[in-house]
PDB file of C-alpha atoms and ligand atoms in Angstrom:
ATOM      1  CA  MET A   1    -112.286   5.654 -36.701  1.00  0.00           C
ATOM      2  CA  ALA A   2    -111.953   8.150 -33.910  1.00  0.00           C
ATOM      3  CA  ASP A   3    -109.302   7.660 -31.607  1.00  0.00           C
ATOM      4  CA  ALA A   4    -110.633   7.613 -27.841  1.00  0.00           C
ATOM      5  CA  SER A   5    -107.341   8.221 -26.453  1.00  0.00           C
ATOM      6  CA  ALA A   6    -106.754  11.654 -28.327  1.00  0.00           C
ATOM      7  CA  HIS A   7    -107.692  14.005 -25.565  1.00  0.00           C
ATOM      8  CA  LYS A   8    -105.221  12.519 -23.296  1.00  0.00           C
ATOM      9  CA  ARG A   9    -102.145  13.065 -25.360  1.00  0.00           C
ATOM     10  CA  PRO A  10    -100.137  15.933 -24.486  1.00  0.00           C
ATOM     11  CA  LYS A  11     -99.850  19.053 -26.422  1.00  0.00           C
ATOM     12  CA  LEU A  12     -96.778  19.386 -28.211  1.00  0.00           C
ATOM     13  CA  ALA A  13     -94.708  22.482 -29.398  1.00  0.00           C
ATOM     14  CA  GLY A  14     -91.203  23.559 -29.571  1.00  0.00           C
ATOM     15  CA  VAL A  15     -88.174  25.877 -31.094  1.00  0.00           C
ATOM     16  CA  ALA A  16     -86.148  24.940 -34.003  1.00  0.00           C
ATOM     17  CA  GLY A  17     -82.709  26.848 -34.120  1.00  0.00           C
ATOM     18  CA  PHE A  18     -79.083  26.273 -34.391  1.00  0.00           C
ATOM     19  CA  PRO A  19     -77.546  26.594 -31.784  1.00  0.00           C
ATOM     20  CA  VAL A  20     -80.707  26.190 -29.341  1.00  0.00           C
ATOM     21  CA  ALA A  21     -79.581  24.971 -26.195  1.00  0.00           C
ATOM     22  CA  HIS A  22     -79.287  28.345 -24.754  1.00  0.00           C
ATOM     23  CA  SER A  23     -82.947  29.035 -25.444  1.00  0.00           C
ATOM     24  CA  LEU A  24     -85.300  30.380 -22.542  1.00  0.00           C
ATOM     25  CA  SER A  25     -88.402  29.540 -24.825  1.00  0.00           C
ATOM     26  CA  PRO A  26     -88.745  25.895 -23.271  1.00  0.00           C
ATOM     27  CA  LEU A  27     -88.928  27.439 -19.718  1.00  0.00           C
ATOM     28  CA  ILE A  28     -91.414  30.176 -20.741  1.00  0.00           C
ATOM     29  CA  HIS A  29     -93.669  27.806 -22.081  1.00  0.00           C
ATOM     30  CA  THR A  30     -93.163  25.337 -19.316  1.00  0.00           C
ATOM     31  CA  ILE A  31     -94.316  27.849 -16.551  1.00  0.00           C
ATOM     32  CA  TRP A  32     -97.394  28.846 -18.639  1.00  0.00           C
ATOM     33  CA  ALA A  33     -98.391  25.175 -19.179  1.00  0.00           C
ATOM     34  CA  HIS A  34     -97.962  24.760 -15.456  1.00  0.00           C
ATOM     35  CA  ARG A  35     -99.945  27.788 -14.692  1.00  0.00           C
ATOM     36  CA  ALA A  36    -102.805  26.765 -17.081  1.00  0.00           C
ATOM     37  CA  ARG A  37    -102.513  22.979 -15.948  1.00  0.00           C
ATOM     38  CA  ILE A  38    -102.200  21.961 -19.552  1.00  0.00           C
ATOM     39  CA  ASN A  39    -100.685  18.719 -20.308  1.00  0.00           C
ATOM     40  CA  GLY A  40     -98.058  20.036 -22.853  1.00  0.00           C
ATOM     41  CA  TYR A  41     -94.338  19.878 -23.672  1.00  0.00           C
ATOM     42  CA  TYR A  42     -92.235  22.525 -25.366  1.00  0.00           C
ATOM     43  CA  ILE A  43     -88.950  20.893 -26.917  1.00  0.00           C
ATOM     44  CA  PRO A  44     -85.858  22.461 -28.251  1.00  0.00           C
ATOM     45  CA  PHE A  45     -84.638  21.196 -31.710  1.00  0.00           C
ATOM     46  CA  ALA A  46     -81.155  21.728 -32.863  1.00  0.00           C
ATOM     47  CA  VAL A  47     -81.685  21.890 -36.642  1.00  0.00           C
ATOM     48  CA  PRO A  48     -78.606  22.317 -38.619  1.00  0.00           C
ATOM     49  CA  PRO A  49     -78.371  25.373 -40.853  1.00  0.00           C
ATOM     50  CA  GLY A  50     -80.017  24.647 -44.764  1.00  0.00           C
ATOM     51  CA  TYR A  51     -83.473  24.422 -45.751  1.00  0.00           C
ATOM     52  CA  ASP A  52     -83.538  20.675 -46.543  1.00  0.00           C
ATOM     53  CA  ASP A  53     -82.724  19.461 -43.007  1.00  0.00           C
ATOM     54  CA  PHE A  54     -85.129  22.085 -41.651  1.00  0.00           C
ATOM     55  CA  ALA A  55     -88.081  20.770 -43.958  1.00  0.00           C
ATOM     56  CA  ARG A  56     -87.386  17.500 -42.839  1.00  0.00           C
ATOM     57  CA  VAL A  57     -87.691  18.114 -39.438  1.00  0.00           C
ATOM     58  CA  MET A  58     -90.732  20.197 -39.679  1.00  0.00           C
ATOM     59  CA  ASP A  59     -92.274  17.334 -41.959  1.00  0.00           C
ATOM     60  CA  SER A  60     -91.635  14.879 -39.138  1.00  0.00           C
ATOM     61  CA  LEU A  61     -93.180  17.080 -36.647  1.00  0.00           C
ATOM     62  CA  ARG A  62     -96.207  17.402 -38.414  1.00  0.00           C
ATOM     63  CA  VAL A  63     -96.473  13.503 -38.250  1.00  0.00           C
ATOM     64  CA  ILE A  64     -95.794  13.255 -34.776  1.00  0.00           C
ATOM     65  CA  GLY A  65     -98.681  15.596 -34.117  1.00  0.00           C
ATOM     66  CA  PHE A  66     -96.760  18.960 -33.053  1.00  0.00           C
ATOM     67  CA  ALA A  67     -99.133  21.741 -32.980  1.00  0.00           C
ATOM     68  CA  GLY A  68     -96.528  24.374 -33.912  1.00  0.00           C
ATOM     69  CA  VAL A  69     -92.983  25.518 -33.331  1.00  0.00           C
ATOM     70  CA  ASN A  70     -91.197  28.703 -32.768  1.00  0.00           C
ATOM     71  CA  VAL A  71     -88.196  29.328 -35.271  1.00  0.00           C
ATOM     72  CA  THR A  72     -84.934  31.041 -34.405  1.00  0.00           C
ATOM     73  CA  ILE A  73     -81.433  31.816 -35.847  1.00  0.00           C
ATOM     74  CA  PRO A  74     -80.872  30.792 -38.637  1.00  0.00           C
ATOM     75  CA  HIS A  75     -84.210  29.322 -39.958  1.00  0.00           C
ATOM     76  CA  LYS A  76     -86.503  32.323 -40.081  1.00  0.00           C
ATOM     77  CA  GLU A  77     -86.336  32.760 -43.747  1.00  0.00           C
ATOM     78  CA  ASN A  78     -86.791  28.946 -44.084  1.00  0.00           C
ATOM     79  CA  ALA A  79     -89.597  28.907 -41.828  1.00  0.00           C
ATOM     80  CA  LEU A  80     -91.347  31.475 -44.370  1.00  0.00           C
ATOM     81  CA  ARG A  81     -90.401  29.264 -47.305  1.00  0.00           C
ATOM     82  CA  TYR A  82     -91.679  26.340 -45.739  1.00  0.00           C
ATOM     83  CA  ALA A  83     -95.084  27.407 -44.966  1.00  0.00           C
ATOM     84  CA  ASP A  84     -98.189  27.289 -47.330  1.00  0.00           C
ATOM     85  CA  GLU A  85     -99.533  30.368 -45.937  1.00  0.00           C
ATOM     86  CA  GLU A  86     -98.022  33.265 -44.408  1.00  0.00           C
ATOM     87  CA  SER A  87     -99.504  36.254 -42.137  1.00  0.00           C
ATOM     88  CA  GLY A  88     -99.039  40.207 -43.357  1.00  0.00           C
ATOM     89  CA  SER A  89     -96.334  40.530 -40.539  1.00  0.00           C
ATOM     90  CA  ALA A  90     -94.380  37.418 -41.676  1.00  0.00           C
ATOM     91  CA  LYS A  91     -94.572  38.466 -45.549  1.00  0.00           C
ATOM     92  CA  ALA A  92     -93.721  42.162 -44.746  1.00  0.00           C
ATOM     93  CA  ALA A  93     -90.823  41.201 -42.371  1.00  0.00           C
ATOM     94  CA  GLY A  94     -89.621  38.298 -44.989  1.00  0.00           C
ATOM     95  CA  ALA A  95     -89.013  36.126 -41.806  1.00  0.00           C
ATOM     96  CA  ALA A  96     -91.086  33.947 -39.453  1.00  0.00           C
ATOM     97  CA  ASN A  97     -90.739  32.964 -36.153  1.00  0.00           C
ATOM     98  CA  MET A  98     -93.647  30.891 -35.565  1.00  0.00           C
ATOM     99  CA  LEU A  99     -95.020  27.810 -37.777  1.00  0.00           C
ATOM    100  CA  THR A 100     -98.550  26.465 -36.854  1.00  0.00           C
ATOM    101  CA  PHE A 101     -99.235  22.981 -38.374  1.00  0.00           C
ATOM    102  CA  ALA A 102    -102.923  22.630 -39.377  1.00  0.00           C
ATOM    103  CA  ALA A 103    -104.312  19.195 -41.069  1.00  0.00           C
ATOM    104  CA  ASP A 104    -103.515  20.062 -44.466  1.00  0.00           C
ATOM    105  CA  LYS A 105    -101.580  23.601 -44.270  1.00  0.00           C
ATOM    106  CA  THR A 106     -98.711  25.024 -42.250  1.00  0.00           C
ATOM    107  CA  TYR A 107     -99.034  28.605 -41.295  1.00  0.00           C
ATOM    108  CA  ALA A 108     -96.137  31.260 -40.743  1.00  0.00           C
ATOM    109  CA  ASP A 109     -96.325  34.340 -38.628  1.00  0.00           C
ATOM    110  CA  ASN A 110     -94.003  36.783 -37.136  1.00  0.00           C
ATOM    111  CA  SER A 111     -94.667  37.622 -33.442  1.00  0.00           C
ATOM    112  CA  ASP A 112     -91.176  39.552 -33.160  1.00  0.00           C
ATOM    113  CA  VAL A 113     -93.051  42.426 -34.278  1.00  0.00           C
ATOM    114  CA  THR A 114     -95.890  42.454 -31.700  1.00  0.00           C
ATOM    115  CA  GLY A 115     -93.162  41.292 -29.326  1.00  0.00           C
ATOM    116  CA  PHE A 116     -90.990  44.323 -29.542  1.00  0.00           C
ATOM    117  CA  ALA A 117     -93.856  46.883 -29.471  1.00  0.00           C
ATOM    118  CA  ALA A 118     -95.332  45.048 -26.211  1.00  0.00           C
ATOM    119  CA  ALA A 119     -91.855  45.303 -24.735  1.00  0.00           C
ATOM    120  CA  VAL A 120     -91.542  49.026 -25.319  1.00  0.00           C
ATOM    121  CA  ARG A 121     -95.029  49.739 -24.131  1.00  0.00           C
ATOM    122  CA  GLU A 122     -94.529  47.599 -21.044  1.00  0.00           C
ATOM    123  CA  GLN A 123     -91.084  49.164 -20.044  1.00  0.00           C
ATOM    124  CA  VAL A 124     -91.586  52.793 -20.953  1.00  0.00           C
ATOM    125  CA  GLY A 125     -95.422  53.033 -21.041  1.00  0.00           C
ATOM    126  CA  GLU A 126     -97.035  55.274 -23.717  1.00  0.00           C
ATOM    127  CA  CYS A 127     -94.394  57.054 -25.611  1.00  0.00           C
ATOM    128  CA  THR A 128     -93.996  59.096 -28.884  1.00  0.00           C
ATOM    129  CA  ILE A 129     -91.561  57.722 -31.151  1.00  0.00           C
ATOM    130  CA  LYS A 130     -91.247  59.346 -34.320  1.00  0.00           C
ATOM    131  CA  SER A 131     -87.463  59.021 -34.936  1.00  0.00           C
ATOM    132  CA  ALA A 132     -85.549  55.628 -34.539  1.00  0.00           C
ATOM    133  CA  LEU A 133     -82.242  54.019 -35.287  1.00  0.00           C
ATOM    134  CA  VAL A 134     -81.774  50.358 -35.703  1.00  0.00           C
ATOM    135  CA  LEU A 135     -78.539  48.768 -35.676  1.00  0.00           C
ATOM    136  CA  GLY A 136     -78.089  45.488 -37.456  1.00  0.00           C
ATOM    137  CA  ALA A 137     -79.808  44.150 -40.697  1.00  0.00           C
ATOM    138  CA  GLY A 138     -80.669  40.480 -39.840  1.00  0.00           C
ATOM    139  CA  GLY A 139     -83.957  38.758 -39.235  1.00  0.00           C
ATOM    140  CA  ALA A 140     -84.683  40.341 -36.088  1.00  0.00           C
ATOM    141  CA  ALA A 141     -84.067  43.909 -37.598  1.00  0.00           C
ATOM    142  CA  ARG A 142     -86.875  43.341 -40.069  1.00  0.00           C
ATOM    143  CA  GLY A 143     -89.423  42.588 -37.414  1.00  0.00           C
ATOM    144  CA  VAL A 144     -88.135  45.544 -35.255  1.00  0.00           C
ATOM    145  CA  VAL A 145     -88.607  47.940 -38.123  1.00  0.00           C
ATOM    146  CA  LEU A 146     -92.074  46.890 -38.609  1.00  0.00           C
ATOM    147  CA  ALA A 147     -92.688  47.230 -34.761  1.00  0.00           C
ATOM    148  CA  LEU A 148     -91.054  50.655 -34.950  1.00  0.00           C
ATOM    149  CA  LYS A 149     -93.680  51.667 -37.772  1.00  0.00           C
ATOM    150  CA  GLU A 150     -96.469  50.302 -35.589  1.00  0.00           C
ATOM    151  CA  LEU A 151     -95.403  52.314 -32.705  1.00  0.00           C
ATOM    152  CA  GLY A 152     -95.544  55.461 -34.913  1.00  0.00           C
ATOM    153  CA  ALA A 153     -92.028  56.029 -36.168  1.00  0.00           C
ATOM    154  CA  THR A 154     -91.924  57.785 -39.421  1.00  0.00           C
ATOM    155  CA  ASP A 155     -88.216  58.706 -39.854  1.00  0.00           C
ATOM    156  CA  ILE A 156     -86.180  55.350 -39.303  1.00  0.00           C
ATOM    157  CA  ARG A 157     -82.408  55.142 -39.944  1.00  0.00           C
ATOM    158  CA  ILE A 158     -80.683  51.663 -40.091  1.00  0.00           C
ATOM    159  CA  ALA A 159     -76.866  50.952 -40.010  1.00  0.00           C
ATOM    160  CA  ASN A 160     -75.201  47.469 -40.385  1.00  0.00           C
ATOM    161  CA  ARG A 161     -71.649  46.495 -40.501  1.00  0.00           C
ATOM    162  CA  THR A 162     -72.421  45.155 -44.021  1.00  0.00           C
ATOM    163  CA  ARG A 163     -74.007  48.196 -45.527  1.00  0.00           C
ATOM    164  CA  GLU A 164     -75.712  46.303 -48.479  1.00  0.00           C
ATOM    165  CA  LYS A 165     -77.969  44.618 -46.062  1.00  0.00           C
ATOM    166  CA  ALA A 166     -79.320  47.766 -44.537  1.00  0.00           C
ATOM    167  CA  GLU A 167     -79.766  49.316 -48.011  1.00  0.00           C
ATOM    168  CA  VAL A 168     -81.953  46.468 -48.561  1.00  0.00           C
ATOM    169  CA  ILE A 169     -84.074  46.660 -45.681  1.00  0.00           C
ATOM    170  CA  ALA A 170     -84.221  50.565 -46.438  1.00  0.00           C
ATOM    171  CA  ALA A 171     -85.329  50.331 -49.799  1.00  0.00           C
ATOM    172  CA  ALA A 172     -88.171  47.934 -48.951  1.00  0.00           C
ATOM    173  CA  ASN A 173     -89.484  50.166 -46.082  1.00  0.00           C
ATOM    174  CA  ASN A 174     -88.550  53.419 -47.124  1.00  0.00           C
ATOM    175  CA  LEU A 175     -85.966  54.177 -44.413  1.00  0.00           C
ATOM    176  CA  GLN A 176     -82.490  55.670 -44.627  1.00  0.00           C
ATOM    177  CA  ALA A 177     -79.407  53.571 -44.634  1.00  0.00           C
ATOM    178  CA  VAL A 178     -76.599  55.018 -42.513  1.00  0.00           C
ATOM    179  CA  ASP A 179     -72.888  53.993 -42.477  1.00  0.00           C
ATOM    180  CA  TRP A 180     -71.804  51.716 -39.783  1.00  0.00           C
ATOM    181  CA  LYS A 181     -69.108  54.109 -38.946  1.00  0.00           C
ATOM    182  CA  GLU A 182     -71.653  56.783 -38.481  1.00  0.00           C
ATOM    183  CA  LYS A 183     -73.932  55.279 -36.008  1.00  0.00           C
ATOM    184  CA  SER A 184     -72.981  57.003 -33.177  1.00  0.00           C
ATOM    185  CA  GLU A 185     -73.633  60.561 -34.754  1.00  0.00           C
ATOM    186  CA  ALA A 186     -76.950  59.184 -36.261  1.00  0.00           C
ATOM    187  CA  LEU A 187     -78.226  58.982 -32.599  1.00  0.00           C
ATOM    188  CA  GLY A 188     -78.853  62.828 -32.649  1.00  0.00           C
ATOM    189  CA  GLY A 189     -82.472  63.348 -32.681  1.00  0.00           C
ATOM    190  CA  ALA A 190     -83.582  59.740 -32.319  1.00  0.00           C
ATOM    191  CA  ASP A 191     -86.368  58.877 -29.815  1.00  0.00           C
ATOM    192  CA  LEU A 192     -85.130  55.380 -29.816  1.00  0.00           C
ATOM    193  CA  VAL A 193     -82.001  53.226 -30.834  1.00  0.00           C
ATOM    194  CA  VAL A 194     -82.440  49.587 -30.713  1.00  0.00           C
ATOM    195  CA  ASN A 195     -79.619  47.052 -31.075  1.00  0.00           C
ATOM    196  CA  THR A 196     -80.614  43.819 -33.127  1.00  0.00           C
ATOM    197  CA  THR A 197     -76.950  42.498 -33.628  1.00  0.00           C
ATOM    198  CA  SER A 198     -75.535  39.761 -31.367  1.00  0.00           C
ATOM    199  CA  LEU A 199     -72.860  42.296 -30.144  1.00  0.00           C
ATOM    200  CA  GLY A 200     -72.940  42.549 -26.419  1.00  0.00           C
ATOM    201  CA  LEU A 201     -73.941  38.940 -26.027  1.00  0.00           C
ATOM    202  CA  ASN A 202     -72.073  37.031 -23.452  1.00  0.00           C
ATOM    203  CA  GLY A 203     -68.687  35.957 -25.299  1.00  0.00           C
ATOM    204  CA  GLU A 204     -69.067  38.422 -28.087  1.00  0.00           C
ATOM    205  CA  PRO A 205     -67.584  42.110 -28.322  1.00  0.00           C
ATOM    206  CA  SER A 206     -69.613  44.814 -27.041  1.00  0.00           C
ATOM    207  CA  LEU A 207     -71.399  47.309 -29.373  1.00  0.00           C
ATOM    208  CA  ASP A 208     -69.057  50.213 -29.769  1.00  0.00           C
ATOM    209  CA  LEU A 209     -71.550  53.069 -29.393  1.00  0.00           C
ATOM    210  CA  ASP A 210     -70.998  56.563 -28.288  1.00  0.00           C
ATOM    211  CA  LEU A 211     -74.171  57.929 -26.769  1.00  0.00           C
ATOM    212  CA  ARG A 212     -73.110  61.429 -26.240  1.00  0.00           C
ATOM    213  CA  ALA A 213     -75.409  62.331 -29.105  1.00  0.00           C
ATOM    214  CA  LEU A 214     -78.351  60.831 -27.703  1.00  0.00           C
ATOM    215  CA  GLY A 215     -81.161  62.978 -26.073  1.00  0.00           C
ATOM    216  CA  PRO A 216     -82.044  62.694 -22.469  1.00  0.00           C
ATOM    217  CA  GLY A 217     -85.760  61.517 -23.265  1.00  0.00           C
ATOM    218  CA  ALA A 218     -84.381  58.747 -25.599  1.00  0.00           C
ATOM    219  CA  ILE A 219     -85.196  55.211 -25.283  1.00  0.00           C
ATOM    220  CA  VAL A 220     -82.420  52.493 -25.663  1.00  0.00           C
ATOM    221  CA  ALA A 221     -83.513  48.906 -26.490  1.00  0.00           C
ATOM    222  CA  ASP A 222     -81.527  45.553 -27.013  1.00  0.00           C
ATOM    223  CA  ILE A 223     -82.697  42.304 -28.148  1.00  0.00           C
ATOM    224  CA  VAL A 224     -79.649  40.597 -26.526  1.00  0.00           C
ATOM    225  CA  TYR A 225     -80.616  39.223 -23.164  1.00  0.00           C
ATOM    226  CA  ALA A 226     -77.696  37.455 -21.886  1.00  0.00           C
ATOM    227  CA  PRO A 227     -76.478  39.472 -20.070  1.00  0.00           C
ATOM    228  CA  LEU A 228     -79.888  40.869 -19.126  1.00  0.00           C
ATOM    229  CA  GLU A 229     -78.044  44.356 -18.724  1.00  0.00           C
ATOM    230  CA  THR A 230     -75.724  44.570 -21.924  1.00  0.00           C
ATOM    231  CA  PRO A 231     -73.054  47.122 -21.930  1.00  0.00           C
ATOM    232  CA  LEU A 232     -75.318  49.352 -23.981  1.00  0.00           C
ATOM    233  CA  LEU A 233     -78.229  49.142 -21.661  1.00  0.00           C
ATOM    234  CA  LYS A 234     -75.801  49.769 -18.746  1.00  0.00           C
ATOM    235  CA  ASP A 235     -74.307  53.053 -20.504  1.00  0.00           C
ATOM    236  CA  ALA A 236     -77.971  54.093 -21.163  1.00  0.00           C
ATOM    237  CA  ARG A 237     -78.997  53.626 -17.598  1.00  0.00           C
ATOM    238  CA  VAL A 238     -76.118  55.390 -16.248  1.00  0.00           C
ATOM    239  CA  LYS A 239     -76.607  58.401 -18.656  1.00  0.00           C
ATOM    240  CA  GLY A 240     -80.258  58.497 -17.396  1.00  0.00           C
ATOM    241  CA  ASN A 241     -82.057  57.255 -20.372  1.00  0.00           C
ATOM    242  CA  LYS A 242     -84.992  54.853 -20.303  1.00  0.00           C
ATOM    243  CA  THR A 243     -84.183  50.969 -21.280  1.00  0.00           C
ATOM    244  CA  VAL A 244     -86.001  48.056 -22.751  1.00  0.00           C
ATOM    245  CA  ASP A 245     -84.169  44.846 -22.249  1.00  0.00           C
ATOM    246  CA  GLY A 246     -84.311  41.785 -24.550  1.00  0.00           C
ATOM    247  CA  LEU A 247     -86.140  39.678 -22.082  1.00  0.00           C
ATOM    248  CA  SER A 248     -89.081  41.619 -22.328  1.00  0.00           C
ATOM    249  CA  MET A 249     -89.222  41.165 -26.014  1.00  0.00           C
ATOM    250  CA  LEU A 250     -88.491  37.518 -25.712  1.00  0.00           C
ATOM    251  CA  MET A 251     -91.323  36.969 -23.229  1.00  0.00           C
ATOM    252  CA  HIS A 252     -93.741  39.100 -25.257  1.00  0.00           C
ATOM    253  CA  GLN A 253     -92.874  37.262 -28.667  1.00  0.00           C
ATOM    254  CA  ALA A 254     -93.844  34.050 -26.718  1.00  0.00           C
ATOM    255  CA  VAL A 255     -97.619  34.823 -26.094  1.00  0.00           C
ATOM    256  CA  PRO A 256     -99.048  34.083 -29.734  1.00  0.00           C
ATOM    257  CA  GLY A 257     -97.406  30.784 -29.870  1.00  0.00           C
ATOM    258  CA  PHE A 258     -98.652  29.623 -26.439  1.00  0.00           C
ATOM    259  CA  ARG A 259    -102.087  30.525 -26.952  1.00  0.00           C
ATOM    260  CA  GLN A 260    -102.142  28.902 -30.322  1.00  0.00           C
ATOM    261  CA  TRP A 261    -100.440  25.786 -29.517  1.00  0.00           C
ATOM    262  CA  PHE A 262    -101.377  24.985 -25.940  1.00  0.00           C
ATOM    263  CA  GLU A 263    -104.753  26.857 -26.267  1.00  0.00           C
ATOM    264  CA  GLY A 264    -104.475  28.526 -22.676  1.00  0.00           C
ATOM    265  CA  ASP A 265    -103.670  31.772 -21.528  1.00  0.00           C
ATOM    266  CA  ALA A 266    -100.097  33.214 -21.315  1.00  0.00           C
ATOM    267  CA  VAL A 267     -99.419  36.211 -19.159  1.00  0.00           C
ATOM    268  CA  VAL A 268     -96.114  38.217 -18.931  1.00  0.00           C
ATOM    269  CA  ASP A 269     -95.778  39.250 -15.376  1.00  0.00           C
ATOM    270  CA  GLU A 270     -93.253  39.786 -12.813  1.00  0.00           C
ATOM    271  CA  ASP A 271     -93.104  36.277 -11.566  1.00  0.00           C
ATOM    272  CA  LEU A 272     -92.270  34.850 -15.066  1.00  0.00           C
ATOM    273  CA  ARG A 273     -89.407  37.562 -15.382  1.00  0.00           C
ATOM    274  CA  ALA A 274     -87.987  36.659 -12.049  1.00  0.00           C
ATOM    275  CA  ALA A 275     -87.965  32.926 -12.924  1.00  0.00           C
ATOM    276  CA  LEU A 276     -85.968  33.913 -16.352  1.00  0.00           C
ATOM    277  CA  VAL A 277     -83.690  35.927 -14.592  1.00  0.00           C
ATOM    278  CA  SER A 278     -83.010  33.147 -11.873  1.00  0.00           C
ATOM    279  CA  GLU A 279     -82.213  30.808 -14.917  1.00  0.00           C
ATOM    280  CA  LEU A 280     -79.944  33.344 -16.523  1.00  0.00           C
ATOM    281  CA  LYS A 281     -78.140  33.546 -13.106  1.00  0.00           C
ATOM    282  CA  ARG A 282     -77.802  29.855 -12.607  1.00  0.00           C
ATOM    283  CA  ARG A 283     -76.114  29.677 -15.968  1.00  0.00           C
ATOM    284  CA  GLY A 284     -73.822  32.522 -15.057  1.00  0.00           C
ATOM    285  CA  GLY A 285     -75.134  34.764 -17.735  1.00  0.00           C
ATOM    286  CA  ALA A 286     -77.237  37.401 -16.042  1.00  0.00           C
TER     287      ALA A 286
HETATM  288  P1  ATR B 301     -80.942  37.667 -36.435  1.00  0.00           P
HETATM  289  O1  ATR B 301     -81.851  36.861 -37.399  1.00  0.00           O
HETATM  290  O2  ATR B 301     -80.927  37.772 -35.032  1.00  0.00           O
HETATM  291  O3  ATR B 301     -81.129  39.142 -37.053  1.00  0.00           O
HETATM  292  P2  ATR B 301     -78.450  37.338 -38.197  1.00  0.00           P
HETATM  293  O4  ATR B 301     -79.429  37.490 -39.489  1.00  0.00           O
HETATM  294  O5  ATR B 301     -77.271  36.312 -38.354  1.00  0.00           O
HETATM  295  O6  ATR B 301     -79.559  37.253 -36.991  1.00  0.00           O
HETATM  296  O7  ATR B 301     -78.034  39.086 -38.234  1.00  0.00           O
HETATM  297  C1  ATR B 301     -77.057  39.380 -37.212  1.00  0.00           C
HETATM  298  C2  ATR B 301     -76.765  40.663 -37.212  1.00  0.00           C
HETATM  299  O8  ATR B 301     -75.629  41.269 -36.236  1.00  0.00           O
HETATM  300  C3  ATR B 301     -76.366  41.263 -38.549  1.00  0.00           C
HETATM  301  O9  ATR B 301     -76.738  42.585 -38.784  1.00  0.00           O
HETATM  302  C4  ATR B 301     -74.787  41.206 -38.489  1.00  0.00           C
HETATM  303  O10 ATR B 301     -74.131  42.308 -39.224  1.00  0.00           O
HETATM  304  P3  ATR B 301     -73.499  41.753 -40.622  1.00  0.00           P
HETATM  305  O11 ATR B 301     -74.715  41.785 -41.608  1.00  0.00           O
HETATM  306  O12 ATR B 301     -72.575  42.766 -41.056  1.00  0.00           O
HETATM  307  O13 ATR B 301     -73.177  40.182 -40.535  1.00  0.00           O
HETATM  308  C5  ATR B 301     -74.557  41.569 -37.019  1.00  0.00           C
HETATM  309  N1  ATR B 301     -73.286  41.285 -36.358  1.00  0.00           N
HETATM  310  C6  ATR B 301     -72.736  40.113 -35.893  1.00  0.00           C
HETATM  311  N2  ATR B 301     -71.547  40.223 -35.672  1.00  0.00           N
HETATM  312  C7  ATR B 301     -71.055  41.708 -35.812  1.00  0.00           C
HETATM  313  C8  ATR B 301     -70.027  42.345 -35.413  1.00  0.00           C
HETATM  314  N3  ATR B 301     -69.137  41.702 -34.949  1.00  0.00           N
HETATM  315  N4  ATR B 301     -70.001  43.578 -35.771  1.00  0.00           N
HETATM  316  C9  ATR B 301     -70.874  44.189 -36.428  1.00  0.00           C
HETATM  317  N5  ATR B 301     -72.255  43.569 -36.553  1.00  0.00           N
HETATM  318  C10 ATR B 301     -72.458  42.445 -36.328  1.00  0.00           C
END
C-alpha cells in the first residue's frame, strides 16, 4: 500500500568516519538544504574501523531510509567493498567517498577526484599542469592522482613515508615513486605539488618540505583544512606561489552527494566559504 506520509518524510544523508566529530560536511549540507528549502538532515556517524561494523551501520541506514552517505577515513576502501556497483572513478581510485542507497543496490562513487580538479580550477583558474608531485599515498592520494590526470598532468611523481605504498600507486597509474627523503629535490620542474598526508593538521607535525627548488609559477595545494592556511601554504604564499587550500576541495567534493541525495542545487560560493571559515575559527582551528 502506498504510504501517504512519504512526501513529508525528511530526506536523510550523512557521513561515516572515525573520527568524524570534526567534519564540516554536516554544516555544508545543512547550509545547502536551508538555501534550497529542503526538509533534510545530514548526520555524522562515528563508525569504528573494520569492515563488519561499517557494513552493519550501512545496512541499518538503508533500512531507516537514508538516501546515501559520504564516507571518510578509515572507511573509503570498506565503502567500495560494500557497494554492489561502482563508478569508474571509484574503481580507478580503489576507494569511494560516496555511497548511494537504491531500492535493491548500493552504488559507490568518488567525488574527491572531481572535487580536487574543481578546487584547482576555482582557486587558480585555467592552468597548465604537466608535471606534479604528490605527497602521501593513502586514499586521498589515489583520488588526487586521478584528478591530476584529468587536469592534464602526464609526469606525476609520488613520495610517501612508507615507500612501498607510493610504489603500489605508481605501478597502477604509471607514475614515478620518489623517496620521502628526496621530496624537496623532486619539486624541481613541478607545476603543482599537493600534500595529501595529515601533516600540517592542527596537533600534527608540519610537513618538512623545502620549497627552494619550486618554480615561481608552480601551484601548492593542501588537502588539510584545519588550519585553513597550513604551514606549507603559508610558506608558498610568502614565496609568491599560487595556493589551493583544503577547504575548497572539501566544498567541491560535497556537491555531487547533495545533488543526488537531497535533489537540490548545491553551489560553492564565498558565502559558504565564509560560514565554514567562521566555524573553523569558532573551534579555534582556523
Ligand atoms: P587518507 O585516506 O586521508 O589518505 P590514510 O590512508 O590514513 O588517509 O593516509 C595518510 C597518509 O599520511 C599516508 O600517506 C601516511 O604515510 P604512511 O603511508 O607512511 O603511513 C601519511 N602520514 C601520516 N602521518 C605521517 C607522518 N608523521 N609523516 C609522514 N607521513 C605521514
